[in-house]
XYZ file of C-alpha atoms in Angstrom:
524
model
C 13.353 19.132 -28.403
C 13.758 17.778 -24.746
C 14.364 20.293 -22.222
C 18.103 20.728 -20.975
C 17.362 20.812 -17.256
C 21.075 21.095 -16.452
C 21.018 24.552 -18.231
C 17.915 25.834 -16.920
C 19.097 24.957 -13.451
C 22.327 26.763 -14.016
C 20.538 29.740 -15.403
C 18.399 29.976 -12.035
C 21.503 29.825 -9.738
C 21.718 32.422 -6.972
C 23.899 33.269 -4.054
C 21.408 32.355 -1.710
C 22.500 28.921 -1.305
C 19.799 27.945 1.577
C 16.896 29.143 -0.609
C 18.043 27.985 -3.772
C 16.381 24.440 -3.802
C 12.925 25.861 -3.035
C 13.725 28.143 -6.061
C 14.241 25.438 -8.224
C 11.407 23.306 -7.130
C 8.980 26.230 -7.474
C 10.265 26.991 -11.114
C 10.151 23.318 -12.405
C 6.905 22.548 -10.758
C 5.202 25.640 -12.360
C 6.925 24.791 -15.610
C 5.295 21.219 -15.747
C 2.279 22.079 -13.677
C 0.030 20.875 -16.805
C 2.416 18.925 -18.777
C 3.887 16.219 -16.520
C 3.314 13.476 -19.295
C 5.752 15.402 -21.278
C 8.757 14.406 -19.050
C 9.877 10.901 -20.052
C 8.923 8.053 -17.500
C 11.777 6.281 -15.902
C 10.626 2.760 -16.915
C 14.091 1.398 -17.790
C 17.375 3.371 -16.437
C 19.475 1.821 -19.138
C 17.315 3.582 -21.904
C 18.142 6.962 -20.785
C 21.232 9.055 -21.542
C 23.513 10.569 -18.597
C 21.563 13.843 -16.983
C 18.412 13.109 -18.805
C 15.317 14.831 -17.284
C 12.982 11.863 -16.145
C 9.941 11.365 -13.590
C 9.038 8.267 -11.646
C 6.168 7.441 -9.378
C 7.730 5.464 -6.614
C 7.286 4.169 -2.951
C 9.832 5.444 -0.499
C 11.573 2.101 0.570
C 14.340 3.277 2.718
C 15.044 6.449 4.693
C 17.847 5.210 6.674
C 21.009 6.357 4.552
C 22.883 9.136 5.962
C 22.537 12.672 4.491
C 25.207 13.639 2.161
C 27.336 16.724 2.101
C 27.685 18.575 -1.403
C 29.308 21.435 -2.578
C 26.366 23.852 -3.530
C 28.609 26.614 -5.043
C 31.558 25.639 -7.261
C 34.721 27.935 -7.919
C 33.420 30.620 -10.328
C 30.218 31.018 -8.642
C 28.879 28.119 -10.571
C 25.917 25.902 -9.366
C 26.630 22.776 -7.464
C 24.646 19.655 -6.516
C 22.125 17.933 -8.844
C 25.071 15.627 -10.017
C 27.398 18.505 -10.917
C 30.927 18.458 -9.479
C 34.433 19.313 -10.395
C 37.452 16.842 -10.359
C 38.824 16.522 -6.736
C 42.088 18.462 -7.875
C 40.071 21.547 -8.926
C 41.332 23.501 -5.948
C 40.382 24.363 -2.323
C 36.990 23.864 -0.992
C 35.199 26.816 0.714
C 33.336 25.016 3.541
C 30.867 27.890 3.736
C 29.607 26.534 0.410
C 28.715 22.969 1.770
C 25.121 21.928 2.063
C 23.381 18.753 3.141
C 21.038 16.692 1.031
C 18.676 13.796 1.860
C 19.378 10.353 0.495
C 16.535 7.718 -0.011
C 15.892 4.631 -1.935
C 12.569 4.362 -3.664
C 10.991 1.505 -5.889
C 8.196 1.130 -8.371
C 4.904 1.237 -6.450
C 4.179 -2.358 -5.369
C 0.890 -3.755 -6.595
C 0.119 -0.609 -8.722
C -2.586 -1.792 -11.119
C -1.776 -0.776 -14.909
C -4.898 1.043 -15.372
C -3.659 3.682 -13.013
C -0.627 4.642 -15.344
C -0.770 8.023 -16.950
C -1.772 8.016 -20.664
C 1.220 7.116 -22.836
C 3.086 5.621 -19.910
C 5.063 2.547 -20.856
C 5.052 -0.197 -18.256
C 8.263 -0.939 -16.487
C 10.173 -4.394 -17.348
C 13.254 -3.881 -15.668
C 14.982 -5.620 -12.609
C 16.865 -3.507 -10.280
C 20.351 -4.214 -9.289
C 18.963 -4.089 -5.603
C 16.136 -6.757 -5.820
C 16.146 -7.156 -1.993
C 14.813 -3.660 -1.708
C 11.488 -4.465 -3.325
C 8.882 -6.228 -1.217
C 7.670 -8.741 -3.736
C 10.518 -11.241 -4.531
C 11.458 -11.654 -8.124
C 9.005 -9.122 -9.386
C 10.137 -6.662 -12.190
C 10.504 -2.938 -11.013
C 12.564 0.075 -10.931
C 14.939 0.972 -7.966
C 16.370 4.352 -7.848
C 18.557 6.212 -5.329
C 16.918 9.598 -4.565
C 18.701 12.794 -3.744
C 16.454 15.647 -2.358
C 18.055 19.172 -1.822
C 15.336 21.003 -0.197
C 15.826 20.571 3.718
C 12.028 21.317 4.218
C 11.046 18.059 2.626
C 10.686 15.111 4.921
C 9.779 11.377 3.780
C 8.419 8.430 5.421
C 8.751 4.759 4.536
C 6.057 3.637 2.180
C 4.966 7.066 1.092
C 4.208 7.455 -2.689
C 5.674 10.458 -4.524
C 6.155 11.432 -8.041
C 9.687 12.465 -8.390
C 10.969 14.552 -11.297
C 14.849 15.157 -11.626
C 18.030 14.696 -13.341
C 19.035 11.179 -13.819
C 22.764 9.997 -13.211
C 24.476 6.829 -12.142
C 26.457 7.044 -8.973
C 27.590 4.745 -6.253
C 25.165 3.115 -3.964
C 25.067 5.023 -0.845
C 25.537 2.069 1.568
C 28.926 0.802 0.029
C 30.701 4.036 -0.664
C 33.652 2.732 0.959
C 34.257 -0.327 -1.243
C 37.044 -0.314 -3.641
C 34.523 -0.914 -6.649
C 31.245 0.517 -5.289
C 28.026 -0.564 -7.043
C 26.722 2.093 -9.323
C 22.879 2.508 -9.329
C 20.424 4.868 -11.084
C 20.288 8.184 -8.951
C 17.710 10.720 -9.427
C 18.506 14.404 -8.074
C 15.190 15.780 -7.515
C 14.314 19.022 -8.944
C 10.516 18.574 -7.536
C 8.108 16.090 -6.365
C 4.655 15.766 -5.230
C 2.890 13.244 -2.846
C 0.494 10.778 -4.518
C -2.763 9.827 -2.698
C -3.393 6.319 -1.618
C -5.916 5.824 -4.396
C -3.235 6.903 -7.029
C -5.951 8.721 -8.874
C -7.352 11.315 -6.683
C -11.029 10.707 -5.713
C -13.798 12.856 -4.307
C -16.376 11.629 -1.914
C -19.324 11.165 -2.647
C -18.510 9.948 -6.042
C -20.440 11.847 -8.750
C -21.033 8.747 -10.735
C -22.551 6.751 -7.680
C -26.193 5.160 -7.887
C -27.529 2.355 -6.094
C -27.764 0.481 -9.205
C -23.977 0.982 -9.751
C -23.215 -0.440 -6.295
C -25.559 -3.415 -6.878
C -23.907 -4.094 -10.232
C -20.407 -3.925 -8.601
C -21.300 -6.588 -6.074
C -22.812 -8.749 -8.719
C -19.872 -8.402 -11.068
C -17.439 -9.441 -8.237
C -19.437 -12.299 -7.263
C -20.244 -13.867 -10.707
C -16.702 -13.561 -11.747
C -14.861 -14.679 -8.732
C -17.186 -16.191 -6.031
C -19.352 -18.470 -7.797
C -22.396 -15.960 -7.520
C -22.178 -15.442 -3.742
C -23.557 -11.915 -3.286
C -23.033 -11.715 0.415
C -19.359 -12.739 0.280
C -18.919 -10.147 -2.476
C -20.458 -7.339 -0.294
C -18.385 -8.247 2.639
C -15.177 -8.161 0.251
C -16.333 -4.640 -0.890
C -16.542 -3.502 2.662
C -13.156 -4.742 3.465
C -11.351 -3.216 0.423
C -12.690 0.174 0.963
C -11.757 0.147 4.626
C -8.737 2.171 5.830
C -7.310 3.488 9.249
C -9.946 6.253 10.202
C -8.509 6.668 13.573
C -5.889 5.338 15.730
C -7.315 6.740 19.177
C -9.849 5.380 19.464
C -8.710 2.479 17.080
C -10.895 2.321 13.895
C -8.671 0.097 11.519
C -9.498 -1.526 8.156
C -11.905 -4.530 8.271
C -9.662 -7.790 7.747
C -11.733 -10.521 6.242
C -11.447 -14.266 5.771
C -13.424 -15.807 3.123
C -13.422 -19.580 4.342
C -14.328 -22.811 2.596
C -12.520 -21.252 -0.340
C -11.280 -24.178 -2.948
C -7.730 -24.803 -3.183
C -6.298 -24.839 -6.772
C -6.648 -28.271 -8.484
C -5.082 -27.420 -11.786
C -2.118 -25.758 -13.227
C -3.370 -22.240 -12.249
C -2.835 -21.348 -8.715
C -3.761 -17.519 -9.020
C -7.374 -17.078 -7.849
C -9.702 -15.479 -10.248
C -10.490 -13.058 -7.736
C -6.963 -11.657 -8.206
C -7.737 -10.773 -11.704
C -11.080 -8.978 -10.749
C -9.555 -6.918 -8.032
C -6.785 -5.744 -10.161
C -9.487 -4.263 -12.365
C -10.858 -2.290 -9.409
C -8.376 -1.280 -6.846
C -5.289 0.828 -7.417
C -3.016 -1.129 -5.086
C -3.339 -4.869 -4.980
C -0.493 -7.353 -3.678
C -1.201 -11.028 -3.651
C 0.760 -12.954 -0.760
C 0.780 -16.640 -1.819
C 1.270 -18.568 1.346
C 3.203 -21.743 1.002
C 5.816 -23.332 3.197
C 8.401 -21.979 0.973
C 7.019 -18.401 1.160
C 6.673 -18.561 4.950
C 9.962 -20.337 5.691
C 12.192 -18.810 2.878
C 11.195 -15.291 2.286
C 10.936 -12.005 4.395
C 7.650 -10.676 5.435
C 8.986 -7.717 7.442
C 11.984 -5.331 6.478
C 15.330 -5.845 8.034
C 18.405 -3.650 8.056
C 21.705 -5.641 7.113
C 24.942 -3.841 6.904
C 23.074 -0.457 6.883
C 21.036 -1.504 3.979
C 17.225 -1.807 4.591
C 16.055 -5.186 2.975
C 12.328 -5.201 2.150
C 9.642 -7.635 3.003
C 6.159 -8.701 1.741
C 4.425 -6.316 4.213
C 6.365 -3.218 3.263
C 3.412 -1.941 1.380
C 2.043 1.757 0.508
C -0.972 2.940 2.518
C -4.210 2.280 0.767
C -3.055 -1.135 -0.423
C -5.300 -4.352 -0.555
C -3.201 -7.503 0.276
C -4.891 -10.765 -0.601
C -3.541 -13.643 1.408
C -3.922 -17.150 -0.207
C -3.727 -20.226 1.826
C -4.261 -22.543 -1.108
C -0.577 -23.342 -1.572
C 0.113 -24.568 1.902
C 0.838 -28.257 2.072
C 1.930 -30.516 5.016
C 5.202 -29.659 6.506
C 6.816 -27.681 9.193
C 6.811 -23.747 9.764
C 10.232 -23.261 11.090
C 10.815 -21.481 14.424
C 14.335 -20.642 13.533
C 15.031 -20.736 10.017
C 18.074 -19.218 8.158
C 17.379 -17.208 5.211
C 19.753 -16.564 2.368
C 21.887 -13.727 3.694
C 21.395 -14.247 7.240
C 24.682 -14.280 8.806
C 23.913 -14.608 12.581
C 21.583 -16.072 14.956
C 19.678 -12.856 15.216
C 19.082 -12.718 11.672
C 18.078 -16.360 11.480
C 15.536 -15.888 14.381
C 14.000 -12.832 12.640
C 13.707 -14.406 9.585
C 11.769 -17.529 10.639
C 8.501 -18.745 9.395
C 7.076 -18.282 12.873
C 8.199 -14.701 13.025
C 6.703 -14.230 9.460
C 3.212 -15.233 10.468
C 3.405 -13.212 13.750
C 4.456 -10.200 11.801
C 1.416 -10.728 9.358
C -0.909 -11.286 12.142
C 0.396 -8.159 14.130
C 0.009 -6.045 10.966
C -3.476 -7.146 10.455
C -4.490 -6.496 14.157
C -2.762 -3.368 14.948
C -1.762 -1.846 11.397
C 1.835 -1.441 12.764
C 4.959 -3.338 11.252
C 8.113 -3.966 13.017
C 11.327 -2.991 11.085
C 14.157 -4.914 12.276
C 17.616 -3.223 13.044
C 20.793 -4.676 14.351
C 20.125 -4.006 17.819
C 16.445 -2.656 17.934
C 12.974 -2.625 16.425
C 10.908 -0.048 15.376
C 7.348 -0.205 14.503
C 6.032 1.930 11.704
C 2.192 2.693 10.971
C 0.506 0.943 8.071
C -2.781 1.255 6.280
C -3.516 -2.071 4.548
C -6.737 -4.091 3.963
C -6.209 -7.681 4.353
C -8.400 -10.522 2.752
C -7.449 -14.118 3.676
C -8.639 -16.962 1.349
C -8.930 -20.137 3.431
C -9.870 -23.670 2.440
C -11.156 -24.684 5.872
C -13.810 -23.327 8.237
C -11.410 -20.619 9.338
C -7.803 -19.370 8.573
C -5.277 -22.019 9.469
C -3.007 -19.105 10.764
C -4.646 -15.798 11.364
C -7.651 -14.163 13.279
C -9.466 -11.660 11.242
C -12.343 -9.293 12.143
C -14.807 -11.216 10.169
C -15.094 -14.638 8.852
C -17.434 -15.399 5.900
C -17.875 -18.955 4.815
C -18.250 -18.990 1.002
C -21.668 -20.265 -0.258
C -21.367 -20.854 -4.149
C -24.434 -20.445 -5.972
C -23.113 -21.681 -9.348
C -22.110 -25.174 -10.176
C -18.668 -26.181 -11.619
C -17.361 -22.739 -11.010
C -13.638 -22.172 -11.824
C -12.292 -20.235 -8.951
C -8.987 -20.090 -10.878
C -9.614 -19.127 -14.438
C -7.077 -17.171 -16.517
C -7.151 -13.605 -16.627
C -8.400 -13.599 -20.268
C -11.410 -15.507 -19.301
C -12.533 -12.500 -16.847
C -14.944 -10.639 -18.738
C -14.516 -6.850 -17.777
C -17.701 -4.647 -17.758
C -17.897 -1.880 -20.396
C -15.403 0.834 -19.787
C -17.838 3.539 -18.512
C -19.199 1.180 -16.001
C -15.827 -0.020 -14.792
C -14.783 3.636 -14.321
C -17.929 4.037 -12.202
C -16.975 0.907 -10.255
C -13.492 2.304 -9.556
C -14.690 5.575 -8.735
C -17.286 4.220 -6.354
C -14.260 2.246 -4.523
C -11.888 5.082 -4.584
C -14.287 7.633 -3.117
C -15.381 5.169 -0.329
C -11.776 4.790 0.360
C -11.360 8.517 1.191
C -14.704 9.336 2.442
C -15.675 10.136 5.986
C -18.852 9.534 8.005
C -20.281 12.521 10.208
C -22.515 12.490 12.896
C -25.803 14.567 12.652
C -26.545 16.683 15.866
C -30.081 15.682 15.490
C -28.978 11.917 15.691
C -26.322 11.920 18.534
C -23.378 13.428 19.826
C -21.127 10.512 19.156
C -21.353 7.043 17.585
C -21.590 5.447 21.174
C -24.616 7.680 21.886
C -26.391 7.245 18.648
C -30.040 6.805 20.168
C -31.293 4.028 17.884
C -28.084 2.047 17.963
C -28.212 2.293 21.714
C -31.848 1.297 22.136
C -31.436 -1.497 19.664
C -28.338 -2.937 21.649
C -30.206 -2.854 24.903
C -33.288 -4.735 23.269
C -30.972 -7.325 21.820
C -29.380 -7.977 25.398
C -32.673 -7.944 27.030
C -34.106 -10.464 24.626
C -31.214 -12.899 24.725
C -32.132 -16.229 26.583
C -28.936 -16.141 28.593
C -26.063 -13.673 29.235
C -23.854 -15.846 27.302
C -25.749 -15.269 24.364
C -26.204 -11.761 24.601
C -24.313 -9.476 22.270
C -21.270 -8.228 23.720
C -19.652 -4.721 23.509
C -16.980 -6.071 21.126
C -19.893 -7.032 18.738
C -21.535 -3.690 19.113
C -18.065 -2.032 18.206
C -17.788 -4.363 15.115
C -21.213 -3.892 13.982
C -20.706 -0.109 14.272
C -17.560 -0.801 12.008
C -19.704 -2.615 9.558
C -22.374 0.084 9.415
C -19.930 2.779 8.851
C -18.390 0.804 5.853
C -22.030 0.194 4.542
C -22.566 3.866 4.703
C -19.444 4.623 2.874
C -20.102 2.166 0.114
C -23.485 3.743 -0.306
C -21.757 7.004 -0.509
C -23.775 8.413 2.378
C -22.365 10.947 4.815
C -23.919 9.469 8.100
C -25.016 6.181 9.701
C -29.003 6.001 9.434
C -31.280 3.790 10.956
C -31.917 1.738 7.615
C -28.015 1.452 7.323
C -27.849 0.131 10.976
C -30.560 -2.315 10.241
C -28.706 -3.454 6.975
C -25.600 -4.024 8.861
C -27.413 -6.184 11.376
C -29.056 -8.049 8.639
C -25.656 -8.697 6.700
C -24.254 -10.087 10.074
C -27.117 -12.176 10.869
C -26.784 -13.904 7.324
C -23.098 -14.192 7.815
C -23.496 -16.013 11.324
C -26.245 -18.261 9.911
C -23.689 -19.704 7.176
C -21.868 -21.519 10.001
C -24.802 -23.779 10.595
C -25.084 -24.913 7.168
């Protein structure tokens, strides 16, 4: 028999109104510590009864709604809040019993791969009544208004949390003053916990790692998606495991262009690489560039009428964003477009094709995304690994950290095969692939005191760099400090992919070799 969360809540009620939300969170989180899957998943709000106990794993999309006041103690010393209230005519209010609760909007985690779901969970197939608040236009998802009672809790946009609470249907926070406000699913939170960027917690180094597993992973990516190009697959691996390591100094994800990537010629426009990566990474969003997408959809979030509309780039930290340029045809990228819903010149300017491309480039380069508000803009930190598939010698729109020209090794390769054509490895090996990638995503490289005090003083790197500069025919051809920094980034990622704890001389030499082979591709 399902737990009557309302009855338990009322049974817990105490006179200490300020401490009560923490008491509630502690009790329910302890009860379900090892039984989270026993709580029904909110995959279709219409399939649940009023005040059902449900859970949802969701991304915080909008933290801008104003806090609400609620009556924490109702007449008769009864519990208030969590969707419980009395008719307005039930008597005078004791203002000492009023407390404040936080209101958020949360959505299904964008790009979450199905294999990350808990055992027994049903995939959602629901379209929210507020579709503009989801990053991917037209995608099925759950959107829910979240009400949090513990004042100690703080939330940031794009964070992922598992929320457990009591489900009701209440007016949407941003249109409370309307004569007939829109009713939306509303979750009164009993407890919640943050979810890591890998969705499934990972430990570095991976216990299932071996050099053979890494080689097999690279080979599987190459032969399923990249016509057997092993070097391109290795660069791809380095990109998808990268994350923001530091902002000062700036150590950001390795943005990658795979150039000379064929455009679609048949009915399928989704690269096989999408199907392969969805088997490997927890969070994958494909941004299919076309003139329609560039000019007529939003890339950055924008607040309209105190309601934050989402954009393609409002993605949770740890995401991989695959940007495809194969759908771009001849035409004009508008400087000042007018999106559906744009009501003034300011909206038109921010919702332009050029502004979209600038937002994407800025997010790649700085891992910061500007949210647009009526009279201001605020930049929020991101942590997204970007991979661009470009038909030409380089991306038509973007500068990335690395450009790897594709060199197919297999004739008549189908770069746009249907997902059922992609042959997944045995489950045990697939889990080892996922563990390697997830562990590398959370790993850190330490500096051995015997090697150096910092990366810039690693003796073998410093000596090697000096030798290369001295051996260069001219100062123009000598490696620059920027090249040294980029190569150090590659060496760090190589070490992570090898589940090592420090950069060694062999790893540094492997990074140099990988970069040398990459540069040689431009002459062929």
